[in-house]
Amino acid sequence: MIASTTMSKSEQFIALEDQFGAHNYHPLPVVLERGEGVFVFDVDGKKYYDFLSAYSAVNQGHCHPHIIGALIEQSKKLTLTSRAFHNNRLGKFEQFATSFFGYDKLLPMNTGAEAVETSIKIARKWGYEVKEIEENSAQIVVCENNFHGRTTTIISFSNDPVARKNFGPFTGGFLKIPYDNADALEDVLKSNPNIAAFLVEPIQGEAGVYVPSDDYLLKCKALCEKYNVLLMVDEIQTGIGRTGRLLASCGNCSCAEKNCSQTPAVKADILILGKALSGGVYPVSAVLADDHIMSVIGPGNHGSTFGGNPVAAAVAIAALEVVRDERLAENADRLGQLFRKKMKEYIATSQIVKLVRGKGLLNAIVINEDKSSNAAWEICLGLRDRGLLAKPTHGNIIRFAPPLVMTEAQLLDCLRIITATLTDFEPV
Ligand SMILES: *Cc1c(COP(=O)(O)O)cnc(C)c1O
């Protein structure tokens, strides 16, 4: 399709992407040009509630003035030095973030996938140099239906056929076990002395917001300690307030004390962050660990030209300040409970929605259709028409993850939009 003047503005922009862009996504047909807080606006000025938040990167809301202020101020002074030289922002960010999350050291990268790659490299090196696993035989345990990004190594341990097909040969050294099954973890750990690490998501977001049993991570932590294996927690999607606490696995951080008491706290040996670490303003990711682990990395072992650049450092500090100062974790906790309560009331008499699940403001509903049906997509188009943007995942699941700066009145407005749309799809 070629852009023509008979098309609407949106159709023209979509046609351009279609013609000149690789087709590696299947976006909902809506073209956005502006964002503010919980809202985004399309090219015709129509306003929508954003219920995806760029896969939880925009937890702090679109174009948060404090974060944008830091971006503008720093980008006028110095944007990139590479790590060949020091800069006057990186150390401040490392100090701020390590004390925020309770770790000795931080290694900065840009995208989530890079941070996962980094954690895999640290774990392997630790496996050889500290655990004394025989060279080239370290294994990392991962979970079925995981999502950790899109690099060749990461898709090597995915079990999504669409993500993998015809991208081989794959990287070896990964063992897959069922999610939310501590017994399966123990079985593999006790029979294999070559395991360096266990990589896990506290909630499987991409898989469809699968929340494990309350004590799952705690059991994993105990098993990893017992077998001298690193627990690597991927909080790229669940972290930074999204699930109603600073981290879904919340460890010894002061800012989320109130929420940490709700379920037992687990401190990951290696914590992986991305997405909302920058409030969606700039690609910033990070791996955090204590000295006895991070010290395996020396000069020349790993790096990134943009990782730890001064703009990223300034933006990330500002993004974390917003989460702390606006108490976004607490807000997510409170609004998430309200959301699931109201959705459950609707579901009690619904034919089309099977269930709601989630934690904080990371939630999903499951549509009562087989995976091949188009109902979830059609519902998302209906939501769009009523002014709310969400995207189906795995056919019949719709994820609901608005920015955490939402107010209760806004959430109730959104629930009206969602239930009215769903009602249109109920069988008569
Ligand atoms: C998004 C995501 C990633 C990958 O992050 P990118 O920035 O897209 O590379 C990794 N793990 C989880 C859990 C994610 O949600």
PDB file of C-alpha atoms in Angstrom, residues 269-394:
ATOM      1  CA  ASP A 269      21.840 -12.400  43.840  1.00  0.00           C
ATOM      2  CA  ILE A 270      21.630 -10.670  40.465  1.00  0.00           C
ATOM      3  CA  LEU A 271      18.843  -8.157  39.874  1.00  0.00           C
ATOM      4  CA  ILE A 272      18.031  -7.210  36.268  1.00  0.00           C
ATOM      5  CA  LEU A 273      16.272  -3.893  35.591  1.00  0.00           C
ATOM      6  CA  GLY A 274      15.240  -1.988  32.476  1.00  0.00           C
ATOM      7  CA  LYS A 275      12.085  -0.404  31.077  1.00  0.00           C
ATOM      8  CA  ALA A 276      10.786   1.930  33.846  1.00  0.00           C
ATOM      9  CA  LEU A 277      14.335   2.525  35.106  1.00  0.00           C
ATOM     10  CA  SER A 278      14.157   5.495  32.726  1.00  0.00           C
ATOM     11  CA  GLY A 279      10.414   6.156  32.887  1.00  0.00           C
ATOM     12  CA  GLY A 280      10.285   5.317  29.198  1.00  0.00           C
ATOM     13  CA  VAL A 281      12.278   8.417  28.323  1.00  0.00           C
ATOM     14  CA  TYR A 282      15.571   6.831  27.260  1.00  0.00           C
ATOM     15  CA  PRO A 283      16.882   3.255  27.025  1.00  0.00           C
ATOM     16  CA  VAL A 284      18.471   2.492  30.394  1.00  0.00           C
ATOM     17  CA  SER A 285      18.993  -0.952  31.892  1.00  0.00           C
ATOM     18  CA  ALA A 286      21.152  -2.249  34.697  1.00  0.00           C
ATOM     19  CA  VAL A 287      22.411  -5.353  36.438  1.00  0.00           C
ATOM     20  CA  LEU A 288      22.879  -5.134  40.202  1.00  0.00           C
ATOM     21  CA  ALA A 289      24.864  -7.514  42.412  1.00  0.00           C
ATOM     22  CA  ASP A 290      27.028  -7.517  45.505  1.00  0.00           C
ATOM     23  CA  ASP A 291      30.826  -7.310  45.367  1.00  0.00           C
ATOM     24  CA  HIS A 292      31.524 -11.031  45.738  1.00  0.00           C
ATOM     25  CA  ILE A 293      29.651 -11.596  42.453  1.00  0.00           C
ATOM     26  CA  MET A 294      30.272  -8.413  40.452  1.00  0.00           C
ATOM     27  CA  SER A 295      34.009  -8.588  41.150  1.00  0.00           C
ATOM     28  CA  VAL A 296      34.374 -11.367  38.549  1.00  0.00           C
ATOM     29  CA  ILE A 297      34.003  -8.664  35.879  1.00  0.00           C
ATOM     30  CA  GLY A 298      37.207  -6.803  34.996  1.00  0.00           C
ATOM     31  CA  PRO A 299      38.305  -4.290  32.359  1.00  0.00           C
ATOM     32  CA  GLY A 300      37.698  -5.552  28.834  1.00  0.00           C
ATOM     33  CA  ASN A 301      35.336  -8.351  29.900  1.00  0.00           C
ATOM     34  CA  HIS A 302      32.148  -6.558  28.948  1.00  0.00           C
ATOM     35  CA  GLY A 303      30.883  -3.177  27.831  1.00  0.00           C
ATOM     36  CA  SER A 304      28.670  -0.959  25.729  1.00  0.00           C
ATOM     37  CA  THR A 305      29.405   2.380  24.038  1.00  0.00           C
ATOM     38  CA  PHE A 306      26.199   3.971  25.312  1.00  0.00           C
ATOM     39  CA  GLY A 307      25.907   2.056  28.614  1.00  0.00           C
ATOM     40  CA  GLY A 308      26.237   4.424  31.558  1.00  0.00           C
ATOM     41  CA  ASN A 309      26.214   7.582  29.462  1.00  0.00           C
ATOM     42  CA  PRO A 310      25.545  10.849  31.312  1.00  0.00           C
ATOM     43  CA  VAL A 311      22.055  11.347  29.869  1.00  0.00           C
ATOM     44  CA  ALA A 312      21.014   7.832  30.874  1.00  0.00           C
ATOM     45  CA  ALA A 313      22.447   8.358  34.349  1.00  0.00           C
ATOM     46  CA  ALA A 314      20.634  11.671  34.879  1.00  0.00           C
ATOM     47  CA  VAL A 315      17.351  10.327  33.496  1.00  0.00           C
ATOM     48  CA  ALA A 316      17.457   7.167  35.610  1.00  0.00           C
ATOM     49  CA  ILE A 317      18.027   9.053  38.862  1.00  0.00           C
ATOM     50  CA  ALA A 318      15.083  11.328  38.053  1.00  0.00           C
ATOM     51  CA  ALA A 319      12.901   8.340  37.113  1.00  0.00           C
ATOM     52  CA  LEU A 320      13.603   6.607  40.436  1.00  0.00           C
ATOM     53  CA  GLU A 321      13.018   9.846  42.366  1.00  0.00           C
ATOM     54  CA  VAL A 322       9.532  10.061  40.856  1.00  0.00           C
ATOM     55  CA  VAL A 323       8.730   6.494  41.927  1.00  0.00           C
ATOM     56  CA  ARG A 324       9.873   7.273  45.483  1.00  0.00           C
ATOM     57  CA  ASP A 325       8.480  10.804  45.864  1.00  0.00           C
ATOM     58  CA  GLU A 326       5.080  10.074  44.336  1.00  0.00           C
ATOM     59  CA  ARG A 327       4.809   6.748  46.191  1.00  0.00           C
ATOM     60  CA  LEU A 328       3.926   4.967  42.973  1.00  0.00           C
ATOM     61  CA  ALA A 329       4.308   1.455  44.405  1.00  0.00           C
ATOM     62  CA  GLU A 330       1.684   2.171  47.048  1.00  0.00           C
ATOM     63  CA  ASN A 331      -0.635   3.679  44.453  1.00  0.00           C
ATOM     64  CA  ALA A 332      -0.214   0.610  42.218  1.00  0.00           C
ATOM     65  CA  ASP A 333      -0.983  -1.666  45.158  1.00  0.00           C
ATOM     66  CA  ARG A 334      -4.172   0.189  46.105  1.00  0.00           C
ATOM     67  CA  LEU A 335      -5.490   0.706  42.564  1.00  0.00           C
ATOM     68  CA  GLY A 336      -4.600  -2.858  41.554  1.00  0.00           C
ATOM     69  CA  GLN A 337      -6.767  -4.251  44.339  1.00  0.00           C
ATOM     70  CA  LEU A 338      -9.637  -2.001  43.274  1.00  0.00           C
ATOM     71  CA  PHE A 339      -9.194  -3.031  39.616  1.00  0.00           C
ATOM     72  CA  ARG A 340      -9.288  -6.770  40.327  1.00  0.00           C
ATOM     73  CA  LYS A 341     -12.239  -6.393  42.737  1.00  0.00           C
ATOM     74  CA  LYS A 342     -14.315  -4.521  40.124  1.00  0.00           C
ATOM     75  CA  MET A 343     -13.286  -6.907  37.342  1.00  0.00           C
ATOM     76  CA  LYS A 344     -14.240  -9.898  39.484  1.00  0.00           C
ATOM     77  CA  GLU A 345     -17.671  -8.357  40.072  1.00  0.00           C
ATOM     78  CA  TYR A 346     -18.090  -8.050  36.308  1.00  0.00           C
ATOM     79  CA  ILE A 347     -16.764 -11.547  35.611  1.00  0.00           C
ATOM     80  CA  ALA A 348     -19.231 -13.111  38.073  1.00  0.00           C
ATOM     81  CA  THR A 349     -22.008 -12.622  35.481  1.00  0.00           C
ATOM     82  CA  SER A 350     -19.880 -12.634  32.314  1.00  0.00           C
ATOM     83  CA  GLN A 351     -19.749 -15.236  29.559  1.00  0.00           C
ATOM     84  CA  ILE A 352     -16.929 -13.633  27.613  1.00  0.00           C
ATOM     85  CA  VAL A 353     -14.334 -13.104  30.377  1.00  0.00           C
ATOM     86  CA  LYS A 354     -13.015 -16.149  32.193  1.00  0.00           C
ATOM     87  CA  LEU A 355     -10.813 -14.560  34.859  1.00  0.00           C
ATOM     88  CA  VAL A 356      -8.649 -11.674  35.960  1.00  0.00           C
ATOM     89  CA  ARG A 357      -5.217 -12.129  37.499  1.00  0.00           C
ATOM     90  CA  GLY A 358      -2.261  -9.974  38.426  1.00  0.00           C
ATOM     91  CA  LYS A 359      -0.545  -7.947  41.102  1.00  0.00           C
ATOM     92  CA  GLY A 360      -0.502  -4.209  41.586  1.00  0.00           C
ATOM     93  CA  LEU A 361      -1.170  -2.622  38.192  1.00  0.00           C
ATOM     94  CA  LEU A 362       0.137  -5.574  36.169  1.00  0.00           C
ATOM     95  CA  ASN A 363      -3.065  -7.449  35.361  1.00  0.00           C
ATOM     96  CA  ALA A 364      -4.639  -9.498  32.615  1.00  0.00           C
ATOM     97  CA  ILE A 365      -8.042 -10.830  31.719  1.00  0.00           C
ATOM     98  CA  VAL A 366      -8.519 -14.113  29.911  1.00  0.00           C
ATOM     99  CA  ILE A 367     -11.165 -14.117  27.195  1.00  0.00           C
ATOM    100  CA  ASN A 368     -13.389 -17.152  27.062  1.00  0.00           C
ATOM    101  CA  GLU A 369     -12.443 -18.118  23.508  1.00  0.00           C
ATOM    102  CA  ASP A 370      -9.965 -20.540  22.051  1.00  0.00           C
ATOM    103  CA  LYS A 371      -6.564 -19.081  21.231  1.00  0.00           C
ATOM    104  CA  SER A 372      -7.208 -18.962  17.514  1.00  0.00           C
ATOM    105  CA  SER A 373     -10.293 -16.762  17.808  1.00  0.00           C
ATOM    106  CA  ASN A 374     -10.040 -13.056  17.190  1.00  0.00           C
ATOM    107  CA  ALA A 375     -12.204 -11.947  20.130  1.00  0.00           C
ATOM    108  CA  ALA A 376      -9.398 -10.399  22.213  1.00  0.00           C
ATOM    109  CA  TRP A 377      -8.179  -8.370  19.221  1.00  0.00           C
ATOM    110  CA  GLU A 378     -11.743  -7.225  18.452  1.00  0.00           C
ATOM    111  CA  ILE A 379     -12.220  -6.234  22.098  1.00  0.00           C
ATOM    112  CA  CYS A 380      -9.015  -4.176  21.958  1.00  0.00           C
ATOM    113  CA  LEU A 381     -10.344  -2.388  18.871  1.00  0.00           C
ATOM    114  CA  GLY A 382     -13.568  -1.722  20.793  1.00  0.00           C
ATOM    115  CA  LEU A 383     -11.564  -0.363  23.745  1.00  0.00           C
ATOM    116  CA  ARG A 384      -9.627   1.867  21.352  1.00  0.00           C
ATOM    117  CA  ASP A 385     -12.858   3.277  19.933  1.00  0.00           C
ATOM    118  CA  ARG A 386     -13.984   4.120  23.475  1.00  0.00           C
ATOM    119  CA  GLY A 387     -10.628   5.738  24.321  1.00  0.00           C
ATOM    120  CA  LEU A 388      -8.479   3.066  25.989  1.00  0.00           C
ATOM    121  CA  LEU A 389      -5.458   1.298  24.510  1.00  0.00           C
ATOM    122  CA  ALA A 390      -4.541  -2.282  25.389  1.00  0.00           C
ATOM    123  CA  LYS A 391      -3.050  -5.148  23.399  1.00  0.00           C
ATOM    124  CA  PRO A 392      -3.835  -8.868  23.352  1.00  0.00           C
ATOM    125  CA  THR A 393      -1.091 -11.354  24.116  1.00  0.00           C
ATOM    126  CA  HIS A 394      -1.124 -15.055  23.188  1.00  0.00           C
TER     127      HIS A 394
END
